[in-house]
mmCIF file of N, CA and C in Angstrom:
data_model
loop_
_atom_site.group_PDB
_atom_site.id
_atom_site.type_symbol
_atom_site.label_atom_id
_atom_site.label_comp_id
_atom_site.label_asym_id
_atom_site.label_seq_id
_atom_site.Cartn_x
_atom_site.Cartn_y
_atom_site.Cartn_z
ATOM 1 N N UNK A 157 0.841 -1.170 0.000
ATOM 2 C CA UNK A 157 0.000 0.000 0.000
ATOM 3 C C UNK A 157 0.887 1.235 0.000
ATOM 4 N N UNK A 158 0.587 1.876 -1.145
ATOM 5 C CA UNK A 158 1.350 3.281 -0.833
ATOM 6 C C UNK A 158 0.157 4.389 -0.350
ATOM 7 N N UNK A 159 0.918 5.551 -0.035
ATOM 8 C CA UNK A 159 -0.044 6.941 0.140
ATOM 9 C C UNK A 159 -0.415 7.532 -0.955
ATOM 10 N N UNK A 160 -0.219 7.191 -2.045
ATOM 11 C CA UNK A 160 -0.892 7.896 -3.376
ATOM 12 C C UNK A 160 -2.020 7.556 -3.940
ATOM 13 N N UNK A 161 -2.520 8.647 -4.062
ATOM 14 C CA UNK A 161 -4.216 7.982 -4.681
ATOM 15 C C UNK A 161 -4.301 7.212 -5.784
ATOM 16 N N UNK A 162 -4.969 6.188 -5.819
ATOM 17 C CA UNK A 162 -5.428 5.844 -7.216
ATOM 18 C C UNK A 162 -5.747 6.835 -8.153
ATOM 19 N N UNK A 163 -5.155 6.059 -9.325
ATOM 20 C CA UNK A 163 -5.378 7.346 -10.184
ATOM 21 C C UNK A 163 -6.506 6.617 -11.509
ATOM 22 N N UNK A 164 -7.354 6.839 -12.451
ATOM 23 C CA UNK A 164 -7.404 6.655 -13.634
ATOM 24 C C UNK A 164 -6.673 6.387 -14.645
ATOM 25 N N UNK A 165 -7.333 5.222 -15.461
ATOM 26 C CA UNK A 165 -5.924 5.012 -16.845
ATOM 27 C C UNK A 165 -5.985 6.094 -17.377
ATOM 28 N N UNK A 166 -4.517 6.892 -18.061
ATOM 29 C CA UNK A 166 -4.767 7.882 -18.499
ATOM 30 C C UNK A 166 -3.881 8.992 -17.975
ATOM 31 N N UNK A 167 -4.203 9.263 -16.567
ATOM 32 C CA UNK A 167 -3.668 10.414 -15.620
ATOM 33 C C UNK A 167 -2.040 10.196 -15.480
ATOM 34 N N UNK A 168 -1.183 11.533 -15.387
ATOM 35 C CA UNK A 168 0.048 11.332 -14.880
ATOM 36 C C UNK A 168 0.454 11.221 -13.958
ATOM 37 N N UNK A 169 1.265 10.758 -13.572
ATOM 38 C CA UNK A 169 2.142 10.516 -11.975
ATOM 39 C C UNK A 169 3.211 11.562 -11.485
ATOM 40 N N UNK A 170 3.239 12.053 -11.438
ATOM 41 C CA UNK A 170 4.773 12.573 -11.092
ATOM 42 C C UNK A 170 5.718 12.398 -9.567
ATOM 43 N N UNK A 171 6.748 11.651 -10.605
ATOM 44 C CA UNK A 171 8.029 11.667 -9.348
ATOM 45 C C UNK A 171 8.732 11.884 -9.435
ATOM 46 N N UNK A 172 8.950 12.437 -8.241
ATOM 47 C CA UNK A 172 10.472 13.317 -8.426
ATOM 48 C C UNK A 172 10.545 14.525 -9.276
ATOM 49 N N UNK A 173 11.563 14.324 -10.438
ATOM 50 C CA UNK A 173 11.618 15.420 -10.976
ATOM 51 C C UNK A 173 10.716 15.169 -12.703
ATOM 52 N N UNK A 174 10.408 14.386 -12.721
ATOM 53 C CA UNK A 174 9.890 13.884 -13.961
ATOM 54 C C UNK A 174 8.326 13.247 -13.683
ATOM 55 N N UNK A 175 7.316 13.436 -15.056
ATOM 56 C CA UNK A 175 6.227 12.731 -14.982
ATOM 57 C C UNK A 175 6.263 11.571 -15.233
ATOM 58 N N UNK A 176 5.156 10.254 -15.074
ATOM 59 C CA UNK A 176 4.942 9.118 -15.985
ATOM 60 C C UNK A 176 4.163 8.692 -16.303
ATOM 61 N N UNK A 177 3.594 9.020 -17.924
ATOM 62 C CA UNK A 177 2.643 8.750 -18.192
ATOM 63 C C UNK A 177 2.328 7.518 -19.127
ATOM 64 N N UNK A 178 1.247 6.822 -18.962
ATOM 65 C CA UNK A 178 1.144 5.574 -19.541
ATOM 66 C C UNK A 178 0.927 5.874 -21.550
ATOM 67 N N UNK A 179 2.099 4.810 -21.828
ATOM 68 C CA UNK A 179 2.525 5.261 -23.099
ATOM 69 C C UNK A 179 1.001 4.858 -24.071
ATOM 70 N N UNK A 180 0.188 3.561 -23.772
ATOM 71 C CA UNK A 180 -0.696 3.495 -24.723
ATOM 72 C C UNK A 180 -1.624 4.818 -25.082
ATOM 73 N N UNK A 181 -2.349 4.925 -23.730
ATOM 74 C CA UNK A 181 -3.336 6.509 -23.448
ATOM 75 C C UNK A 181 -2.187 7.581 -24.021
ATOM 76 N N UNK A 182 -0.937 7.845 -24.668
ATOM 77 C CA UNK A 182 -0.449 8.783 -25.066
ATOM 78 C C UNK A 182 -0.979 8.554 -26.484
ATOM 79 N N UNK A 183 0.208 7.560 -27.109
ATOM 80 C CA UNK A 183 -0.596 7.120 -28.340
ATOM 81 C C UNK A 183 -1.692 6.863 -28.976
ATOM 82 N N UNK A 184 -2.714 6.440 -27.969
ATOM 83 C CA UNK A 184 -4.518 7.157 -28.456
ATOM 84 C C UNK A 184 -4.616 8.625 -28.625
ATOM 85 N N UNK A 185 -4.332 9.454 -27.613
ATOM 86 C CA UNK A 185 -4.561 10.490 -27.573
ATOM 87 C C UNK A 185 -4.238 11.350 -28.683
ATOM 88 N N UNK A 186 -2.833 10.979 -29.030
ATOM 89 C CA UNK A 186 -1.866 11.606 -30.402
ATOM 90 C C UNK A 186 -3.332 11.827 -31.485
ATOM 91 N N UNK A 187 -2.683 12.871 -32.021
ATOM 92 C CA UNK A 187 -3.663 13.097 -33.684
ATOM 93 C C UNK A 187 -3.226 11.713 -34.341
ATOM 94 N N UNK A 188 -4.103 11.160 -35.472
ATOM 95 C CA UNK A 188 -3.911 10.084 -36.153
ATOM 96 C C UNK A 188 -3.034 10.942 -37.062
ATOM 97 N N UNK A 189 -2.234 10.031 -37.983
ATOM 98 C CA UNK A 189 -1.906 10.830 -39.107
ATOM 99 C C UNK A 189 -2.713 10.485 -40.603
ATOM 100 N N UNK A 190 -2.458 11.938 -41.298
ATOM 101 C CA UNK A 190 -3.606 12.105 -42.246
ATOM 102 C C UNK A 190 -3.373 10.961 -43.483
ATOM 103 N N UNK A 191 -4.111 10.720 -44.221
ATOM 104 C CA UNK A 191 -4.183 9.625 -44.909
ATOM 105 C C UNK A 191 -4.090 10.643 -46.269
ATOM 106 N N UNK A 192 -3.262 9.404 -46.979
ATOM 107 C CA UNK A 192 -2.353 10.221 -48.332
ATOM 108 C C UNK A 192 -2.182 8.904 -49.471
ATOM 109 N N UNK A 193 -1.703 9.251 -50.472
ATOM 110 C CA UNK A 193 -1.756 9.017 -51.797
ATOM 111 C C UNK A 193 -0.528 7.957 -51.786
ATOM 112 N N UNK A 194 -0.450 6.913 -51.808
ATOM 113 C CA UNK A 194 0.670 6.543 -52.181
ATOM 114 C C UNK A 194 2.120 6.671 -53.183
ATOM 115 N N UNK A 195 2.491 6.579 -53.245
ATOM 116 C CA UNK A 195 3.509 6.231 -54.989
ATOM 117 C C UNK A 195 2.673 6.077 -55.860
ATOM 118 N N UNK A 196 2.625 4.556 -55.981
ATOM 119 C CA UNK A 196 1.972 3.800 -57.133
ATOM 120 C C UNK A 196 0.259 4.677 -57.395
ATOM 121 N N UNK A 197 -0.106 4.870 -56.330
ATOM 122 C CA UNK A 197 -1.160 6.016 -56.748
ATOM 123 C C UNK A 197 -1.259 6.648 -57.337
ATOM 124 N N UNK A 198 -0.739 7.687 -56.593
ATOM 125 C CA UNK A 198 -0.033 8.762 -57.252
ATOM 126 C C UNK A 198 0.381 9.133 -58.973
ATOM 127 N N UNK A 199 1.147 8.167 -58.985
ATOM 128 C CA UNK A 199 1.727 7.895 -60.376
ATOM 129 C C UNK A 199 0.297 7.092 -61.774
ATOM 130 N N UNK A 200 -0.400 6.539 -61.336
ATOM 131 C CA UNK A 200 -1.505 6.818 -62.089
ATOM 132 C C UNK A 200 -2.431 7.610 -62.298
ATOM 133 N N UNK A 201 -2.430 8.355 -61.540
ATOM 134 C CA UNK A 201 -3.186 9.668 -60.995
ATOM 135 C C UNK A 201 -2.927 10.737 -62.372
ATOM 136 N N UNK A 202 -1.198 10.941 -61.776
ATOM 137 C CA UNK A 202 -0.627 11.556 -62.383
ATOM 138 C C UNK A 202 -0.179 11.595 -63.727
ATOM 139 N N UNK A 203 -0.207 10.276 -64.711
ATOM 140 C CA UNK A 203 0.091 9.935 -65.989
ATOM 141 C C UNK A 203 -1.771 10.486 -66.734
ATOM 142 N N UNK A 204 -2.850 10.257 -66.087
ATOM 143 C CA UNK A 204 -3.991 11.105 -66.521
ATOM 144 C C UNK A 204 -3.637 12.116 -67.100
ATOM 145 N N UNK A 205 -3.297 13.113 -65.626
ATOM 146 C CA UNK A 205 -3.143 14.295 -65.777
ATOM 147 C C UNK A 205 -2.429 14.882 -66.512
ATOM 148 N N UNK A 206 -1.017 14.339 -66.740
ATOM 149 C CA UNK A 206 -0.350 14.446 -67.825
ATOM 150 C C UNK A 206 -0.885 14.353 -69.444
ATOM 151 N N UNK A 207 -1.720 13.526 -69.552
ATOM 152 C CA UNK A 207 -2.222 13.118 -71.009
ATOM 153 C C UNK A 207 -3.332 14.609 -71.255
ATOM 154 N N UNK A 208 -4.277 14.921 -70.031
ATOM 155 C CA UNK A 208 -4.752 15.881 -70.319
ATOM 156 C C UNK A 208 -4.439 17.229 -70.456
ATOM 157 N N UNK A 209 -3.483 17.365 -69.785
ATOM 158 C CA UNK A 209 -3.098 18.656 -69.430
ATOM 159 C C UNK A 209 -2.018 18.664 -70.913
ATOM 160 N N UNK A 210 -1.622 17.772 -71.723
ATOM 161 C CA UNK A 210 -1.073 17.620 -73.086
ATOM 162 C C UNK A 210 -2.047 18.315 -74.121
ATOM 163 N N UNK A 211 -3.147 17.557 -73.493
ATOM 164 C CA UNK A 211 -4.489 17.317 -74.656
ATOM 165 C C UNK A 211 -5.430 19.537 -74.486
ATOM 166 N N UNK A 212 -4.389 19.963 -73.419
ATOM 167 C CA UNK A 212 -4.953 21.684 -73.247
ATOM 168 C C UNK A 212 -6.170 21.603 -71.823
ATOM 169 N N UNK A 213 -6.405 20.567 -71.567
ATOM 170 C CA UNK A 213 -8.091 20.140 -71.065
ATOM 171 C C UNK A 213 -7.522 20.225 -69.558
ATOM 172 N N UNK A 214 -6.782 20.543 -68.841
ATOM 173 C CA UNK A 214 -6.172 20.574 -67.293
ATOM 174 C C UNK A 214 -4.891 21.450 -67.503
ATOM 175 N N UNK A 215 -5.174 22.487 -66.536
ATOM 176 C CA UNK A 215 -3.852 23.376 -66.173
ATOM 177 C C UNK A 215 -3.030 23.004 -64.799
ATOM 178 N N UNK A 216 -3.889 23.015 -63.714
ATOM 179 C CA UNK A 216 -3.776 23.489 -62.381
ATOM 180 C C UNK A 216 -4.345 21.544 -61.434
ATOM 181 N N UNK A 217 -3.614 21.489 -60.217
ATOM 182 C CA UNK A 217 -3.722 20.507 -59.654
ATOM 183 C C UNK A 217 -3.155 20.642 -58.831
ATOM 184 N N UNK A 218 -3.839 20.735 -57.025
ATOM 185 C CA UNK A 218 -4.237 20.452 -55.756
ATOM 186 C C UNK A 218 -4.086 18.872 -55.182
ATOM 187 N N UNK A 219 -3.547 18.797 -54.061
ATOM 188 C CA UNK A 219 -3.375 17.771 -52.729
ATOM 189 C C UNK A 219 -3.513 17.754 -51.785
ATOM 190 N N UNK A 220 -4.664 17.683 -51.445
ATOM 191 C CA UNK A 220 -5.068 17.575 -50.063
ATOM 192 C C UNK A 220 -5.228 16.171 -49.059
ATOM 193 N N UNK A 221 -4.215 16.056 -47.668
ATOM 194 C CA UNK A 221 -4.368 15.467 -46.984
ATOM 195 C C UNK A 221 -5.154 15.789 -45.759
ATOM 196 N N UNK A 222 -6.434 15.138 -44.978
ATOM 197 C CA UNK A 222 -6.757 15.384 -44.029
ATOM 198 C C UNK A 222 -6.474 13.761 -43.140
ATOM 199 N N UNK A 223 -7.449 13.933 -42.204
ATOM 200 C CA UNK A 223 -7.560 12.840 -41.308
ATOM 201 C C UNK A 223 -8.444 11.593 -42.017
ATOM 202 N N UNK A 224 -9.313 12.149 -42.604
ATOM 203 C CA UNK A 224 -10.265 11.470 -43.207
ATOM 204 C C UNK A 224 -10.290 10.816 -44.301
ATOM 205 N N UNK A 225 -9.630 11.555 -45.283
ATOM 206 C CA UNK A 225 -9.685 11.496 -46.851
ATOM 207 C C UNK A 225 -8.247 12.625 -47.317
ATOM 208 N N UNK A 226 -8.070 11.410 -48.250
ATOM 209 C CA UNK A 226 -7.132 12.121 -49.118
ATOM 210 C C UNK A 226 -7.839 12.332 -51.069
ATOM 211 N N UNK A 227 -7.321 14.091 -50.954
ATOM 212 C CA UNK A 227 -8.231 14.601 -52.486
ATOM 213 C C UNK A 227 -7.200 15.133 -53.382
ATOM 214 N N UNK A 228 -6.907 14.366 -54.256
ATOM 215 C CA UNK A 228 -6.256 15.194 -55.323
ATOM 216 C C UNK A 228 -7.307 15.738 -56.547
ATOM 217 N N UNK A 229 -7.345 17.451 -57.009
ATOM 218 C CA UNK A 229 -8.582 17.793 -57.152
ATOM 219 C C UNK A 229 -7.490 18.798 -58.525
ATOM 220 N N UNK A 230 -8.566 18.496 -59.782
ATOM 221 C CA UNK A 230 -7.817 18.873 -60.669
ATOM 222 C C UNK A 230 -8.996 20.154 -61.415
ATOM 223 N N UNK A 231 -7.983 21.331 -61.865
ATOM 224 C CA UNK A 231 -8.484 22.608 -62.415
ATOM 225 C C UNK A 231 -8.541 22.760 -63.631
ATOM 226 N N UNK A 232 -9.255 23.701 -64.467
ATOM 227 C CA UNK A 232 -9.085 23.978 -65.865
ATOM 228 C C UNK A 232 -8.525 25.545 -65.387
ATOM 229 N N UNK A 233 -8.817 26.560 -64.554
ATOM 230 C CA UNK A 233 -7.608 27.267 -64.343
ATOM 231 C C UNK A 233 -7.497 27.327 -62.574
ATOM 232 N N UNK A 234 -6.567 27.876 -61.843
ATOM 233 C CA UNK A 234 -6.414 27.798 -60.527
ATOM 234 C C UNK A 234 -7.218 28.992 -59.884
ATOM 235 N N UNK A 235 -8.012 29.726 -60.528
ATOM 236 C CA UNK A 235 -9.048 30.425 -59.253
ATOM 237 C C UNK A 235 -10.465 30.029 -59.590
ATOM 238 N N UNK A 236 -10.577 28.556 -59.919
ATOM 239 C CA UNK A 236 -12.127 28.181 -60.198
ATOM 240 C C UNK A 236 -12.007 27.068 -59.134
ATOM 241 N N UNK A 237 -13.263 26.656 -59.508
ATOM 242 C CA UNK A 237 -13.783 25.511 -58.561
ATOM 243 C C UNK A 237 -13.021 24.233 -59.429
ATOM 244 N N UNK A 238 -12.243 23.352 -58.409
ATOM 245 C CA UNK A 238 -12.027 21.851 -59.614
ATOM 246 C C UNK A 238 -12.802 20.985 -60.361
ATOM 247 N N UNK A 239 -12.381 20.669 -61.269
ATOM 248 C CA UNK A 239 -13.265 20.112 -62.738
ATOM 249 C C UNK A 239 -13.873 18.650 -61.743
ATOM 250 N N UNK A 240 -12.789 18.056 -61.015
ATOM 251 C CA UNK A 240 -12.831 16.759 -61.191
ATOM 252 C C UNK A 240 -12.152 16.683 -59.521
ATOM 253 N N UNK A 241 -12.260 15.680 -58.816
ATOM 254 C CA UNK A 241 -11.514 15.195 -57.606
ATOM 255 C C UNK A 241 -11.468 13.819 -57.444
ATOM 256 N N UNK A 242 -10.286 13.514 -57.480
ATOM 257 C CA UNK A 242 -10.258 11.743 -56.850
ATOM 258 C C UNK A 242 -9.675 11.856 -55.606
ATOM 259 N N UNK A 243 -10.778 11.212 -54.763
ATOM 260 C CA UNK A 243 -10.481 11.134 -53.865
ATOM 261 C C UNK A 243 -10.462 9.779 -53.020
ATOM 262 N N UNK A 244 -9.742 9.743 -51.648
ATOM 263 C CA UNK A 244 -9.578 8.238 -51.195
ATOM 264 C C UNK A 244 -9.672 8.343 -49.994
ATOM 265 N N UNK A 245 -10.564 7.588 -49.225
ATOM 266 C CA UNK A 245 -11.204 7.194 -48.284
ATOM 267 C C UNK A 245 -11.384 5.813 -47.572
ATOM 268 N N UNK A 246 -10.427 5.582 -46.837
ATOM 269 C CA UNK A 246 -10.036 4.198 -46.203
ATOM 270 C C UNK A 246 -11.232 3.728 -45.381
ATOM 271 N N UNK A 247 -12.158 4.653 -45.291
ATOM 272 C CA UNK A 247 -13.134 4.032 -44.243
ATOM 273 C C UNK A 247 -14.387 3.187 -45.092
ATOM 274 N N UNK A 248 -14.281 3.554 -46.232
ATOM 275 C CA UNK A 248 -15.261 3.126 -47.612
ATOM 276 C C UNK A 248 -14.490 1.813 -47.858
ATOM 277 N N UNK A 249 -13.667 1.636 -47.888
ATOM 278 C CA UNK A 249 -12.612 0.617 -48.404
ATOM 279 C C UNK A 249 -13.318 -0.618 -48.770
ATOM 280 N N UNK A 250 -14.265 -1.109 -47.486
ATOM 281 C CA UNK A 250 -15.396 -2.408 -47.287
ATOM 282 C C UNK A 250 -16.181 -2.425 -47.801
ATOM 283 N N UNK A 251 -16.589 -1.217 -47.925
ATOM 284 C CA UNK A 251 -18.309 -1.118 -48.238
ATOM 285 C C UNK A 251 -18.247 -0.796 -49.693
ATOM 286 N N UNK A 252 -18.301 0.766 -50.229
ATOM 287 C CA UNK A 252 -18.330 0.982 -51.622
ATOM 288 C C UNK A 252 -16.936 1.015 -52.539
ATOM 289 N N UNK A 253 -15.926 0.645 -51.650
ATOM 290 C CA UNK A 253 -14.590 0.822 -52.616
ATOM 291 C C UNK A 253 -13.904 2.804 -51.668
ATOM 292 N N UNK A 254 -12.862 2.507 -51.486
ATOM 293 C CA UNK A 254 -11.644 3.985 -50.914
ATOM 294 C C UNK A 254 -11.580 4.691 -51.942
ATOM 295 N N UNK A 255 -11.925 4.321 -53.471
ATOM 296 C CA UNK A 255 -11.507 5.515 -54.469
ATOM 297 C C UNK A 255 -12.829 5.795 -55.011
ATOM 298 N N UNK A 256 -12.742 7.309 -55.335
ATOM 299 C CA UNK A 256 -13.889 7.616 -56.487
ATOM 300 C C UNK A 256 -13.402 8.911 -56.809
ATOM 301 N N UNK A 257 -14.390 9.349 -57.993
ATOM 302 C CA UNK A 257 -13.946 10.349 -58.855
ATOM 303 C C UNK A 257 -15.352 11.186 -58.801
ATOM 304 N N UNK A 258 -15.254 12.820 -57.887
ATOM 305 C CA UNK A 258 -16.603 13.420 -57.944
ATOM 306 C C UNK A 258 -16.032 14.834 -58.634
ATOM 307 N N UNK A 259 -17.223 14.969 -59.612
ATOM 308 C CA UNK A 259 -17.131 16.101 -60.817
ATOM 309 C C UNK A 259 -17.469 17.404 -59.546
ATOM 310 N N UNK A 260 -17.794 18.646 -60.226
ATOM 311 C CA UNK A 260 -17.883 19.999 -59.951
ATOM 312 C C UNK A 260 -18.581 19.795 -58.863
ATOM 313 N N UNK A 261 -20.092 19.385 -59.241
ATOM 314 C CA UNK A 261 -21.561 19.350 -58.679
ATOM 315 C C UNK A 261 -21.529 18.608 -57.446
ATOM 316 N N UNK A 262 -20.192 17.521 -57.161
ATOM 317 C CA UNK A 262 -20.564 16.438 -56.027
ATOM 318 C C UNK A 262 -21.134 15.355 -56.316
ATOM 319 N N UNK A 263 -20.965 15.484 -57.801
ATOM 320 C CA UNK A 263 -21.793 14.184 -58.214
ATOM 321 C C UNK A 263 -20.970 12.802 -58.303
ATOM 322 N N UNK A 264 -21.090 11.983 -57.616
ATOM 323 C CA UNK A 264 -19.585 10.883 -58.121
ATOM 324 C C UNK A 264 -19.937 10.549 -59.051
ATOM 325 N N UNK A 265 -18.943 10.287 -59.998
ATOM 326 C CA UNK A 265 -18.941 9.638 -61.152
ATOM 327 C C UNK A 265 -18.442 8.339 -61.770
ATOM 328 N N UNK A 266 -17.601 7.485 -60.569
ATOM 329 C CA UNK A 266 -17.312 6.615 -60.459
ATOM 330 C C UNK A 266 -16.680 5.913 -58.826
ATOM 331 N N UNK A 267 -17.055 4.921 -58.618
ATOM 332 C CA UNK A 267 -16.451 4.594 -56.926
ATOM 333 C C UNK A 267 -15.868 3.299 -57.516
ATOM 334 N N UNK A 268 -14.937 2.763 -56.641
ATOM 335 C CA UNK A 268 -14.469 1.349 -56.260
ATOM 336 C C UNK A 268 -13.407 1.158 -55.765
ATOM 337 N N UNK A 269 -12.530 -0.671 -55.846
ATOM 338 C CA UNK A 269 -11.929 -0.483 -54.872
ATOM 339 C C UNK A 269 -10.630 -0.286 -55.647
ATOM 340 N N UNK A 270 -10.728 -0.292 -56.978
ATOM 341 C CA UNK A 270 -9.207 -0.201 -57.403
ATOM 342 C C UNK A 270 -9.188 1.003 -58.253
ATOM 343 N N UNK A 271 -8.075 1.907 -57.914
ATOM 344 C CA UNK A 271 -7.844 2.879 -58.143
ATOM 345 C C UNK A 271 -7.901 2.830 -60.262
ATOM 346 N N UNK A 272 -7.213 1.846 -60.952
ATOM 347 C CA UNK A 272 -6.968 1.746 -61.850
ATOM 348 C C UNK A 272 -8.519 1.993 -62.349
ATOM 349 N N UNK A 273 -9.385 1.257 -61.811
ATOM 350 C CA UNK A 273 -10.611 1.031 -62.632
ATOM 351 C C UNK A 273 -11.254 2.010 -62.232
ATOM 352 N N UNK A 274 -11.146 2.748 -61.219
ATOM 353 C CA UNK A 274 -11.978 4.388 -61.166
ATOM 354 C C UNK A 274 -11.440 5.126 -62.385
ATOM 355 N N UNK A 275 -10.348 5.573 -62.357
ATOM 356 C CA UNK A 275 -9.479 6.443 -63.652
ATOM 357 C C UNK A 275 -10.413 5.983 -64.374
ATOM 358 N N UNK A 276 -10.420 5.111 -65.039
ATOM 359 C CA UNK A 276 -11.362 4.556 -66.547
ATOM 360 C C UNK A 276 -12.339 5.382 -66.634
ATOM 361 N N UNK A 277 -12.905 6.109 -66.079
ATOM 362 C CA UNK A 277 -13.605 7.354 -66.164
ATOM 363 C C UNK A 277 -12.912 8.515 -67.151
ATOM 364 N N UNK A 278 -11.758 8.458 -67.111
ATOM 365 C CA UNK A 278 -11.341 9.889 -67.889
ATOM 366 C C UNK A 278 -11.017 9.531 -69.574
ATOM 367 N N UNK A 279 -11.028 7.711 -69.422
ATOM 368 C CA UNK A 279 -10.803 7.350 -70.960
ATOM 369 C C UNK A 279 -12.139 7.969 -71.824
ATOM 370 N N UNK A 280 -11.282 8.264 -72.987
ATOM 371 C CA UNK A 280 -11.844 8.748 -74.071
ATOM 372 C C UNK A 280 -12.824 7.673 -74.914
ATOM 373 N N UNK A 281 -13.894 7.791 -75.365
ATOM 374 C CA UNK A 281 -14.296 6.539 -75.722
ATOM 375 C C UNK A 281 -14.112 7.613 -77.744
ATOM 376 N N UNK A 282 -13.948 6.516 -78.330
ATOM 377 C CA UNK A 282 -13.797 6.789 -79.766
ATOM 378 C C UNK A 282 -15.459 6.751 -80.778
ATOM 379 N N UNK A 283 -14.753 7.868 -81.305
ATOM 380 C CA UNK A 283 -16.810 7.883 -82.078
ATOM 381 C C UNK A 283 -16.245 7.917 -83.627
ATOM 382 N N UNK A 284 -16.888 7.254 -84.165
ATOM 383 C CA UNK A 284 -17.044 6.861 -85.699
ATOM 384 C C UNK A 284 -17.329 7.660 -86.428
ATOM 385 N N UNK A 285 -16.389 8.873 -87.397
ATOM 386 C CA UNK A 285 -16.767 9.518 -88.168
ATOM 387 C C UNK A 285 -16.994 9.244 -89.535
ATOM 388 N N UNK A 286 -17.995 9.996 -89.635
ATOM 389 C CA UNK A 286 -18.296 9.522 -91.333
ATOM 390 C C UNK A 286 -17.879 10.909 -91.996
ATOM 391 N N UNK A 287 -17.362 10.537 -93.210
ATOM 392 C CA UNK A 287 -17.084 11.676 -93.748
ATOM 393 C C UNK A 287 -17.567 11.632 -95.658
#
């Protein structure tokens, strides 16, 4: 039995000249860190953007990491609203797929779970001219 009160998980101790606090309840407490784009992501992401921004059709392109979702959100110039956002969401992952692609309006335009097969949205489909 010592003279110190019980304390709650959680609370610090201090002795002496130093505190001690229980390391798990630190590491909960910590901010999570924000969820982001990988490489290999990234890099398909980015070979799009490249083809369009070739093709005149994309200037400007944004990265946003939060806690929640990570948005890479692409412009036709940089003081408008973005054309297009893919964004990724680990908490969807189960249910409707972590990636999708939502236009101006908020409208998604494509969800799932593999990044490759969301993009397929920006393919060009070919139309048959007659001349």
């Amino acid at each position: 039995m010592t003279d110190q009160p019980d304390l709650s998980p959680g609370e610090a101790v201090s002795q002496g000249s130093g505190v001690v606090v229980d390391l798990r309840e630190y590491r909960n407490r910590k901010d999570p860190l924000p969820v982001t784009f990988h490489r290999k992501e990234l890099d398909c992401i980015l070979r799009i953007y490249g083809r369009m921004v070739g093709e005149g059709e994309w200037r400007d392109y944004a990265i946003d990491h939060t806690h929640e979702k990570a948005v890479f959100s692409i412009f036709k110039r940089s003081g408008e609203m973005p054309l297009f956002r893919v964004e990724k969401n680990p908490k969807l992952a189960s249910k409707q797929g972590a990636y999708s692609v939502v236009n101006t309006h908020g409208m998604i335009l494509k969800r799932g779970r593999e990044l490759q097969q969301v993009l397929k949205v920006f393919d060009k489909v070919l139309k048959l001219v007659e001349t």
